[in-house]
mmCIF file of C-alpha atoms and ligand atoms in Angstrom:
data_model
loop_
_atom_site.group_PDB
_atom_site.id
_atom_site.type_symbol
_atom_site.label_atom_id
_atom_site.label_comp_id
_atom_site.label_asym_id
_atom_site.label_seq_id
_atom_site.Cartn_x
_atom_site.Cartn_y
_atom_site.Cartn_z
ATOM 1 C CA UNK A 1 -4.742 24.389 5.949
ATOM 2 C CA UNK A 2 -1.964 22.561 7.815
ATOM 3 C CA UNK A 3 -2.877 19.082 9.035
ATOM 4 C CA UNK A 4 -0.799 17.072 11.503
ATOM 5 C CA UNK A 5 -1.271 13.370 10.711
ATOM 6 C CA UNK A 6 -0.632 10.186 12.694
ATOM 7 C CA UNK A 7 -0.337 6.625 11.367
ATOM 8 C CA UNK A 8 -0.022 3.612 13.688
ATOM 9 C CA UNK A 9 -2.317 0.957 12.200
ATOM 10 C CA UNK A 10 0.379 -1.703 11.747
ATOM 11 C CA UNK A 11 4.171 -1.726 12.139
ATOM 12 C CA UNK A 12 5.114 1.825 11.091
ATOM 13 C CA UNK A 13 4.888 4.731 13.512
ATOM 14 C CA UNK A 14 4.509 7.814 11.344
ATOM 15 C CA UNK A 15 3.893 11.532 11.850
ATOM 16 C CA UNK A 16 3.548 14.095 9.073
ATOM 17 C CA UNK A 17 2.475 17.678 8.490
ATOM 18 C CA UNK A 18 0.811 18.423 5.146
ATOM 19 C CA UNK A 19 -0.408 21.745 3.800
ATOM 20 C CA UNK A 20 -3.602 21.764 1.709
ATOM 21 C CA UNK A 21 -3.461 18.044 0.971
ATOM 22 C CA UNK A 22 -0.543 18.374 -1.452
ATOM 23 C CA UNK A 23 2.466 20.058 0.084
ATOM 24 C CA UNK A 24 4.284 17.677 2.439
ATOM 25 C CA UNK A 25 6.181 19.749 5.016
ATOM 26 C CA UNK A 26 7.565 16.725 6.847
ATOM 27 C CA UNK A 27 6.960 12.974 6.664
ATOM 28 C CA UNK A 28 8.650 11.031 9.471
ATOM 29 C CA UNK A 29 8.497 7.248 9.767
ATOM 30 C CA UNK A 30 9.937 4.957 12.431
ATOM 31 C CA UNK A 31 9.859 1.489 10.917
ATOM 32 C CA UNK A 32 9.655 -1.610 13.101
ATOM 33 C CA UNK A 33 10.624 -3.979 10.268
ATOM 34 C CA UNK A 34 13.867 -5.125 11.934
ATOM 35 C CA UNK A 35 12.045 -5.897 15.178
ATOM 36 C CA UNK A 36 9.350 -8.044 13.509
ATOM 37 C CA UNK A 37 11.660 -9.699 10.954
ATOM 38 C CA UNK A 38 12.734 -12.386 13.434
ATOM 39 C CA UNK A 39 9.074 -13.478 13.824
ATOM 40 C CA UNK A 40 8.501 -13.642 10.041
ATOM 41 C CA UNK A 41 5.612 -11.149 10.311
ATOM 42 C CA UNK A 42 4.159 -8.425 12.511
ATOM 43 C CA UNK A 43 3.882 -9.333 16.228
ATOM 44 C CA UNK A 44 0.850 -7.210 17.296
ATOM 45 C CA UNK A 45 1.652 -6.741 21.006
ATOM 46 C CA UNK A 46 5.225 -5.642 20.257
ATOM 47 C CA UNK A 47 3.946 -3.289 17.544
ATOM 48 C CA UNK A 48 1.653 -1.432 20.017
ATOM 49 C CA UNK A 49 4.415 -1.066 22.594
ATOM 50 C CA UNK A 50 6.823 0.282 19.981
ATOM 51 C CA UNK A 51 4.266 2.909 18.885
ATOM 52 C CA UNK A 52 3.961 4.123 22.487
ATOM 53 C CA UNK A 53 7.693 4.810 22.643
ATOM 54 C CA UNK A 54 7.979 6.400 19.185
ATOM 55 C CA UNK A 55 4.953 8.691 18.866
ATOM 56 C CA UNK A 56 5.980 11.647 21.016
ATOM 57 C CA UNK A 57 9.610 11.805 19.802
ATOM 58 C CA UNK A 58 8.320 11.785 16.207
ATOM 59 C CA UNK A 59 5.798 14.537 17.008
ATOM 60 C CA UNK A 60 8.549 16.670 18.544
ATOM 61 C CA UNK A 61 10.743 15.921 15.515
ATOM 62 C CA UNK A 62 8.027 16.979 13.056
ATOM 63 C CA UNK A 63 7.487 20.317 14.814
ATOM 64 C CA UNK A 64 11.224 20.933 15.126
ATOM 65 C CA UNK A 65 11.913 20.079 11.488
ATOM 66 C CA UNK A 66 9.194 22.407 10.163
ATOM 67 C CA UNK A 67 9.716 25.141 12.773
ATOM 68 C CA UNK A 68 5.942 25.105 13.352
ATOM 69 C CA UNK A 69 4.207 25.575 16.702
ATOM 70 C CA UNK A 70 0.789 24.362 17.825
ATOM 71 C CA UNK A 71 -0.854 27.638 16.731
ATOM 72 C CA UNK A 72 0.207 26.920 13.126
ATOM 73 C CA UNK A 73 -1.602 23.565 13.024
ATOM 74 C CA UNK A 74 -5.219 23.753 11.800
ATOM 75 C CA UNK A 75 -6.340 20.151 12.337
ATOM 76 C CA UNK A 76 -5.192 16.741 13.520
ATOM 77 C CA UNK A 77 -5.746 13.516 11.587
ATOM 78 C CA UNK A 78 -5.318 9.915 12.648
ATOM 79 C CA UNK A 79 -5.776 6.554 10.932
ATOM 80 C CA UNK A 80 -8.467 4.858 13.005
ATOM 81 C CA UNK A 81 -9.361 1.820 10.874
ATOM 82 C CA UNK A 82 -8.601 -0.886 9.702
ATOM 83 C CA UNK A 83 -5.541 -2.353 11.403
ATOM 84 C CA UNK A 84 -4.197 -3.957 14.572
ATOM 85 C CA UNK A 85 -6.419 -2.827 17.415
ATOM 86 C CA UNK A 86 -3.671 -2.235 20.009
ATOM 87 C CA UNK A 87 -1.650 -0.234 17.500
ATOM 88 C CA UNK A 88 -4.642 1.862 16.454
ATOM 89 C CA UNK A 89 -5.509 2.639 20.079
ATOM 90 C CA UNK A 90 -2.058 4.153 20.690
ATOM 91 C CA UNK A 91 -2.302 6.498 17.696
ATOM 92 C CA UNK A 92 -5.933 7.465 18.289
ATOM 93 C CA UNK A 93 -5.236 8.163 22.000
ATOM 94 C CA UNK A 94 -2.314 10.471 21.269
ATOM 95 C CA UNK A 95 -4.154 12.270 18.436
ATOM 96 C CA UNK A 96 -7.347 12.679 20.505
ATOM 97 C CA UNK A 97 -5.455 13.979 23.543
ATOM 98 C CA UNK A 98 -3.581 16.459 21.391
ATOM 99 C CA UNK A 99 -6.757 17.636 19.644
ATOM 100 C CA UNK A 100 -8.336 18.239 23.050
ATOM 101 C CA UNK A 101 -5.295 19.956 24.585
ATOM 102 C CA UNK A 102 -4.631 22.146 21.515
ATOM 103 C CA UNK A 103 -8.316 22.699 20.751
ATOM 104 C CA UNK A 104 -8.097 21.505 17.140
ATOM 105 C CA UNK A 105 -10.595 19.526 15.030
ATOM 106 C CA UNK A 106 -9.818 15.800 14.867
ATOM 107 C CA UNK A 107 -10.265 13.766 11.659
ATOM 108 C CA UNK A 108 -10.371 9.980 12.055
ATOM 109 C CA UNK A 109 -9.631 8.587 8.627
ATOM 110 C CA UNK A 110 -9.634 5.192 6.965
ATOM 111 C CA UNK A 111 -6.108 3.922 6.340
ATOM 112 C CA UNK A 112 -6.962 2.056 3.126
ATOM 113 C CA UNK A 113 -8.813 5.053 1.666
ATOM 114 C CA UNK A 114 -5.702 7.124 2.434
ATOM 115 C CA UNK A 115 -3.648 4.769 0.204
ATOM 116 C CA UNK A 116 -5.913 5.891 -2.680
ATOM 117 C CA UNK A 117 -5.097 9.539 -1.947
ATOM 118 C CA UNK A 118 -1.302 9.016 -1.803
ATOM 119 C CA UNK A 119 -0.785 9.140 -5.622
ATOM 120 C CA UNK A 120 -2.571 12.513 -5.785
ATOM 121 C CA UNK A 121 -0.356 14.204 -3.220
ATOM 122 C CA UNK A 122 2.070 16.655 -4.751
ATOM 123 C CA UNK A 123 0.027 17.161 -7.933
ATOM 124 C CA UNK A 124 -1.689 20.367 -6.786
ATOM 125 C CA UNK A 125 -5.418 21.270 -6.845
ATOM 126 C CA UNK A 126 -5.762 22.059 -10.570
ATOM 127 C CA UNK A 127 -4.190 18.806 -11.777
ATOM 128 C CA UNK A 128 -6.162 16.857 -9.169
ATOM 129 C CA UNK A 129 -9.541 18.089 -10.422
ATOM 130 C CA UNK A 130 -8.904 16.659 -13.888
ATOM 131 C CA UNK A 131 -8.261 13.117 -12.579
ATOM 132 C CA UNK A 132 -11.858 12.078 -11.838
ATOM 133 C CA UNK A 133 -13.622 9.754 -12.270
ATOM 134 C CA UNK A 134 -10.543 7.633 -11.617
ATOM 135 C CA UNK A 135 -9.850 3.930 -11.405
ATOM 136 C CA UNK A 136 -8.387 3.600 -7.894
ATOM 137 C CA UNK A 137 -6.260 0.522 -7.218
ATOM 138 C CA UNK A 138 -5.138 -0.483 -3.724
ATOM 139 C CA UNK A 139 -2.409 -3.148 -3.539
ATOM 140 C CA UNK A 140 -1.298 -3.452 0.068
ATOM 141 C CA UNK A 141 -0.400 -6.100 2.616
ATOM 142 C CA UNK A 142 -3.999 -6.329 3.853
ATOM 143 C CA UNK A 143 -6.163 -5.131 0.932
ATOM 144 C CA UNK A 144 -6.428 -5.507 -2.821
ATOM 145 C CA UNK A 145 -9.250 -3.863 -4.753
ATOM 146 C CA UNK A 146 -10.358 -1.775 -7.731
ATOM 147 C CA UNK A 147 -12.560 1.233 -6.972
ATOM 148 C CA UNK A 148 -14.313 3.964 -8.874
ATOM 149 C CA UNK A 149 -13.226 7.280 -7.358
ATOM 150 C CA UNK A 150 -15.483 10.234 -8.096
ATOM 151 C CA UNK A 151 -13.262 12.571 -6.013
ATOM 152 C CA UNK A 152 -10.352 12.157 -3.554
ATOM 153 C CA UNK A 153 -12.807 11.590 -0.696
ATOM 154 C CA UNK A 154 -15.440 9.444 -2.470
ATOM 155 C CA UNK A 155 -14.958 5.937 -3.790
ATOM 156 C CA UNK A 156 -16.942 2.788 -4.447
ATOM 157 C CA UNK A 157 -15.307 -0.653 -4.506
ATOM 158 C CA UNK A 158 -15.809 -2.412 -7.859
ATOM 159 C CA UNK A 159 -13.927 -5.654 -7.213
ATOM 160 C CA UNK A 160 -11.603 -7.126 -4.595
ATOM 161 C CA UNK A 161 -9.639 -10.155 -3.531
ATOM 162 C CA UNK A 162 -11.655 -13.061 -2.242
ATOM 163 C CA UNK A 163 -8.744 -14.407 -0.170
ATOM 164 C CA UNK A 164 -5.159 -13.121 0.242
ATOM 165 C CA UNK A 165 -4.172 -9.530 -0.475
ATOM 166 C CA UNK A 166 -1.476 -9.098 -3.106
ATOM 167 C CA UNK A 167 1.209 -7.945 -0.627
ATOM 168 C CA UNK A 168 0.279 -10.842 1.649
ATOM 169 C CA UNK A 169 0.892 -13.248 -1.273
ATOM 170 C CA UNK A 170 4.346 -11.688 -1.815
ATOM 171 C CA UNK A 171 5.075 -12.083 1.906
ATOM 172 C CA UNK A 172 3.915 -15.719 1.948
ATOM 173 C CA UNK A 173 5.903 -16.660 -1.156
ATOM 174 C CA UNK A 174 8.948 -14.956 0.388
ATOM 175 C CA UNK A 175 8.421 -17.051 3.498
ATOM 176 C CA UNK A 176 8.206 -20.274 1.392
ATOM 177 C CA UNK A 177 11.555 -19.255 -0.166
ATOM 178 C CA UNK A 178 13.022 -18.395 3.290
ATOM 179 C CA UNK A 179 13.627 -14.778 2.305
ATOM 180 C CA UNK A 180 12.275 -13.134 5.453
ATOM 181 C CA UNK A 181 9.784 -10.314 6.069
ATOM 182 C CA UNK A 182 8.592 -8.138 4.364
ATOM 183 C CA UNK A 183 8.698 -10.246 1.234
ATOM 184 C CA UNK A 184 7.786 -7.823 -1.563
ATOM 185 C CA UNK A 185 11.118 -6.013 -1.959
ATOM 186 C CA UNK A 186 13.045 -9.287 -1.498
ATOM 187 C CA UNK A 187 11.012 -11.073 -4.184
ATOM 188 C CA UNK A 188 11.488 -8.125 -6.551
ATOM 189 C CA UNK A 189 15.264 -8.180 -6.041
ATOM 190 C CA UNK A 190 15.613 -11.938 -6.685
ATOM 191 C CA UNK A 191 13.160 -11.778 -9.593
ATOM 192 C CA UNK A 192 15.398 -9.332 -11.434
ATOM 193 C CA UNK A 193 17.951 -12.194 -11.744
ATOM 194 C CA UNK A 194 15.426 -14.895 -12.627
ATOM 195 C CA UNK A 195 13.710 -16.460 -15.631
ATOM 196 C CA UNK A 196 10.025 -15.510 -15.397
ATOM 197 C CA UNK A 197 8.995 -18.160 -17.936
ATOM 198 C CA UNK A 198 10.471 -21.175 -16.108
ATOM 199 C CA UNK A 199 7.422 -21.937 -13.939
ATOM 200 C CA UNK A 200 3.966 -21.721 -15.558
ATOM 201 C CA UNK A 201 2.102 -20.391 -12.491
ATOM 202 C CA UNK A 202 -1.470 -19.213 -13.036
ATOM 203 C CA UNK A 203 -3.426 -16.352 -11.503
ATOM 204 C CA UNK A 204 -6.609 -17.296 -9.657
ATOM 205 C CA UNK A 205 -10.012 -16.786 -11.278
ATOM 206 C CA UNK A 206 -13.195 -16.102 -9.382
ATOM 207 C CA UNK A 207 -16.191 -17.742 -11.015
ATOM 208 C CA UNK A 208 -18.688 -15.232 -12.359
ATOM 209 C CA UNK A 209 -16.637 -12.249 -11.079
ATOM 210 C CA UNK A 210 -14.101 -11.463 -13.768
ATOM 211 C CA UNK A 211 -12.538 -8.460 -11.992
ATOM 212 C CA UNK A 212 -12.190 -10.077 -8.558
ATOM 213 C CA UNK A 213 -8.824 -11.484 -7.456
ATOM 214 C CA UNK A 214 -7.647 -14.665 -5.800
ATOM 215 C CA UNK A 215 -4.008 -15.105 -4.800
ATOM 216 C CA UNK A 216 -4.242 -18.064 -2.451
ATOM 217 C CA UNK A 217 -4.158 -20.697 -5.253
ATOM 218 C CA UNK A 218 -1.086 -19.034 -6.766
ATOM 219 C CA UNK A 219 0.682 -19.140 -3.403
ATOM 220 C CA UNK A 220 -0.235 -22.841 -2.971
ATOM 221 C CA UNK A 221 1.036 -23.467 -6.508
ATOM 222 C CA UNK A 222 4.416 -21.999 -5.478
ATOM 223 C CA UNK A 223 4.394 -24.058 -2.269
ATOM 224 C CA UNK A 224 3.933 -27.382 -4.102
ATOM 225 C CA UNK A 225 6.441 -26.446 -6.812
ATOM 226 C CA UNK A 226 9.061 -25.813 -4.103
ATOM 227 C CA UNK A 227 8.147 -29.067 -2.364
ATOM 228 C CA UNK A 228 8.567 -31.070 -5.594
ATOM 229 C CA UNK A 229 11.877 -29.355 -6.428
ATOM 230 C CA UNK A 230 13.248 -30.078 -2.948
ATOM 231 C CA UNK A 231 12.093 -33.710 -3.176
ATOM 232 C CA UNK A 232 13.845 -34.135 -6.513
ATOM 233 C CA UNK A 233 17.059 -32.119 -5.981
ATOM 234 C CA UNK A 234 17.434 -31.265 -2.284
ATOM 235 C CA UNK A 235 17.647 -27.621 -1.132
ATOM 236 C CA UNK A 236 16.727 -24.943 -3.677
ATOM 237 C CA UNK A 237 19.590 -23.340 -5.563
ATOM 238 C CA UNK A 238 19.856 -19.541 -5.730
ATOM 239 C CA UNK A 239 18.816 -19.744 -9.397
ATOM 240 C CA UNK A 240 15.714 -21.803 -8.489
ATOM 241 C CA UNK A 241 14.714 -19.095 -5.985
ATOM 242 C CA UNK A 242 15.270 -16.326 -8.546
ATOM 243 C CA UNK A 243 13.235 -18.176 -11.190
ATOM 244 C CA UNK A 244 10.363 -18.873 -8.770
ATOM 245 C CA UNK A 245 10.345 -15.225 -7.609
ATOM 246 C CA UNK A 246 10.354 -13.984 -11.215
ATOM 247 C CA UNK A 247 7.621 -16.395 -12.364
ATOM 248 C CA UNK A 248 5.413 -15.559 -9.372
ATOM 249 C CA UNK A 249 5.939 -11.794 -9.611
ATOM 250 C CA UNK A 250 5.092 -11.788 -13.319
ATOM 251 C CA UNK A 251 1.823 -13.696 -12.874
ATOM 252 C CA UNK A 252 0.696 -11.659 -9.837
ATOM 253 C CA UNK A 253 1.497 -8.278 -11.423
ATOM 254 C CA UNK A 254 0.063 -9.151 -14.846
ATOM 255 C CA UNK A 255 -3.164 -10.317 -13.181
ATOM 256 C CA UNK A 256 -3.680 -6.735 -11.913
ATOM 257 C CA UNK A 257 -2.471 -5.131 -15.168
ATOM 258 C CA UNK A 258 -4.705 -7.294 -17.409
ATOM 259 C CA UNK A 259 -7.787 -6.763 -15.276
ATOM 260 C CA UNK A 260 -7.144 -3.008 -14.989
ATOM 261 C CA UNK A 261 -6.821 -2.765 -18.763
ATOM 262 C CA UNK A 262 -10.050 -4.661 -19.337
ATOM 263 C CA UNK A 263 -11.963 -2.648 -16.733
ATOM 264 C CA UNK A 264 -10.625 0.641 -18.088
ATOM 265 C CA UNK A 265 -11.831 -0.301 -21.559
ATOM 266 C CA UNK A 266 -15.365 -0.945 -20.324
ATOM 267 C CA UNK A 267 -15.749 2.133 -18.071
ATOM 268 C CA UNK A 268 -14.774 5.718 -18.625
ATOM 269 C CA UNK A 269 -11.892 6.815 -16.372
ATOM 270 C CA UNK A 270 -9.848 10.010 -16.587
ATOM 271 C CA UNK A 271 -6.883 8.483 -14.744
ATOM 272 C CA UNK A 272 -5.570 5.508 -12.815
ATOM 273 C CA UNK A 273 -4.485 6.094 -9.213
ATOM 274 C CA UNK A 274 -2.518 3.354 -7.460
ATOM 275 C CA UNK A 275 -1.517 3.056 -3.803
ATOM 276 C CA UNK A 276 -0.401 0.543 -1.175
ATOM 277 C CA UNK A 277 2.925 -1.181 -0.513
ATOM 278 C CA UNK A 278 3.033 -3.245 -3.731
ATOM 279 C CA UNK A 279 2.827 -0.009 -5.759
ATOM 280 C CA UNK A 280 6.465 0.569 -4.688
ATOM 281 C CA UNK A 281 7.465 -2.264 -7.068
ATOM 282 C CA UNK A 282 9.523 -0.899 -9.974
ATOM 283 C CA UNK A 283 8.644 -4.027 -11.957
ATOM 284 C CA UNK A 284 4.909 -3.398 -11.520
ATOM 285 C CA UNK A 285 5.228 0.331 -12.277
ATOM 286 C CA UNK A 286 7.200 -0.310 -15.440
ATOM 287 C CA UNK A 287 4.808 -2.888 -16.874
ATOM 288 C CA UNK A 288 1.617 -1.024 -15.935
ATOM 289 C CA UNK A 289 2.970 2.213 -17.451
ATOM 290 C CA UNK A 290 3.993 0.337 -20.579
ATOM 291 C CA UNK A 291 0.480 -1.110 -20.965
ATOM 292 C CA UNK A 292 -1.323 2.211 -20.449
ATOM 293 C CA UNK A 293 1.080 4.516 -22.306
ATOM 294 C CA UNK A 294 -0.683 4.069 -25.695
ATOM 295 C CA UNK A 295 -4.145 4.473 -24.143
ATOM 296 C CA UNK A 296 -3.963 8.116 -23.158
ATOM 297 C CA UNK A 297 -5.046 7.454 -19.577
ATOM 298 C CA UNK A 298 -2.584 9.030 -17.136
ATOM 299 C CA UNK A 299 -1.323 6.656 -14.451
ATOM 300 C CA UNK A 300 -0.240 8.088 -11.089
ATOM 301 C CA UNK A 301 1.829 6.253 -8.479
ATOM 302 C CA UNK A 302 2.694 7.535 -4.984
ATOM 303 C CA UNK A 303 5.843 9.627 -4.654
ATOM 304 C CA UNK A 304 8.916 8.440 -2.769
ATOM 305 C CA UNK A 305 8.054 7.009 0.652
ATOM 306 C CA UNK A 306 4.292 7.234 0.038
ATOM 307 C CA UNK A 307 3.560 3.715 -1.286
ATOM 308 C CA UNK A 308 4.017 1.913 2.004
ATOM 309 C CA UNK A 309 2.393 3.104 5.227
ATOM 310 C CA UNK A 310 2.953 6.782 6.051
ATOM 311 C CA UNK A 311 1.200 9.649 7.832
ATOM 312 C CA UNK A 312 1.305 12.128 4.927
ATOM 313 C CA UNK A 313 -1.527 10.258 3.199
ATOM 314 C CA UNK A 314 -3.534 10.365 6.454
ATOM 315 C CA UNK A 315 -3.139 14.158 6.716
ATOM 316 C CA UNK A 316 -3.833 14.424 2.957
ATOM 317 C CA UNK A 317 -7.105 12.514 3.142
ATOM 318 C CA UNK A 318 -8.251 14.580 6.152
ATOM 319 C CA UNK A 319 -7.732 17.750 4.092
ATOM 320 C CA UNK A 320 -9.854 16.404 1.210
ATOM 321 C CA UNK A 321 -12.545 15.329 3.676
ATOM 322 C CA UNK A 322 -12.528 18.804 5.263
ATOM 323 C CA UNK A 323 -13.364 20.313 1.844
ATOM 324 C CA UNK A 324 -16.664 18.440 1.655
ATOM 325 C CA UNK A 325 -17.682 19.097 5.281
HETATM 326 O O1 LIG B 401 0.563 -0.650 2.268
HETATM 327 P P1 LIG B 401 1.522 -1.390 3.123
HETATM 328 O O2 LIG B 401 2.756 -0.662 3.581
HETATM 329 O O3 LIG B 401 0.857 -1.946 4.413
HETATM 330 C C1 LIG B 401 -0.502 -2.314 4.486
HETATM 331 O O4 LIG B 401 -1.354 -1.415 4.602
HETATM 332 O O5 LIG B 401 -0.729 -3.547 4.367
HETATM 333 O O6 LIG B 401 1.932 -2.690 2.284
HETATM 334 C C2 LIG B 401 2.881 -3.592 2.737
HETATM 335 C C3 LIG B 401 2.987 -4.691 1.680
HETATM 336 C C4 LIG B 401 3.816 -5.871 2.150
HETATM 337 O O7 LIG B 401 3.056 -7.027 1.952
HETATM 338 C C5 LIG B 401 5.050 -5.837 1.270
HETATM 339 O O8 LIG B 401 5.595 -7.110 1.000
HETATM 340 C C6 LIG B 401 4.489 -5.191 0.003
HETATM 341 O O9 LIG B 401 3.621 -4.182 0.490
HETATM 342 N N1 LIG B 401 5.567 -4.589 -0.812
HETATM 343 C C7 LIG B 401 5.885 -5.032 -2.059
HETATM 344 C C8 LIG B 401 7.005 -4.272 -2.473
HETATM 345 N N2 LIG B 401 7.312 -3.383 -1.477
HETATM 346 C C9 LIG B 401 6.411 -3.592 -0.466
HETATM 347 N N3 LIG B 401 5.346 -5.992 -2.822
HETATM 348 C C10 LIG B 401 5.908 -6.218 -4.030
HETATM 349 N N4 LIG B 401 6.996 -5.545 -4.492
HETATM 350 C C11 LIG B 401 7.566 -4.572 -3.756
HETATM 351 N N5 LIG B 401 8.635 -3.914 -4.215
HETATM 352 ZN ZN1 LIG B 402 -1.218 0.387 4.395
#
């Protein structure tokens, strides 16, 4: 089954064609990062207008690249929630019009759920069946949660952030350090040159909810540390920035790793599946893998280009949903 997927929930316009949920035939993304960088974050109205201009050229590109024609496409999928409303409307309008004109079934899928499917893509049906029940972890710019996945299309949230999402915390700390948007990759780069033990930042705790997350206190901690340093010594040195980035990154990533380890020891999971923009972090991947290697629980991260927003995961999730219809 070949599914044509659309993703426009935030600042990436993406079109992909995926066969049977695993085989990615094309995965095209037009990023708006450079456009939004000057505002320090996503400017919703500009994002919607950019999607309008990019969607049809990307669709044409996807068909041209794969050599497929409309008769070869079995279904159309679109991310319809959650996200920026104007951006979603552009993607859903194009996908709905196409489904009507081409007479294809339309799958409206949840963007965050699709992040949980991204680490499965490419594994193939046999390997996928052995992964469940899985501990699903979403670490994106808008969401951070642990979920119990009983199959690719069924999950139940076990715990979540009570304030900022993890990616949002990276973006805010990057903004405090004047690094620009998006912050995650910039923090990771500086952190690789820093001393992660210089600043004793602490991860947030949520009273009575040991697996929930709170990143807003950590971010405020960084804010006041920077304020004090500036008061004492003037503008931050490059080394100060590297040390703050490293200390913050370590605490934020180890908060997820420690909680995942504890949860995995109290529930029975066959695998750990991680998705969302922060899962692109090589630092996070390395340390999570290191922690789980002796435990005999396979850990799966998204393949190249599938951690951050993309349309392959949208087409992939639609395929898995079609199996249970
Ligand atoms: O999943 P995503 O592309 O969009 C949402 O659905 O929110 O995630 C974007 C988030 C941003 O906050 C970005 O800073 C973060 O993922 N991110 C990272 C890294 N790469 C992207 N965070 C930490 N380290 C990275 N290497
Ligand atoms: Zn996302």
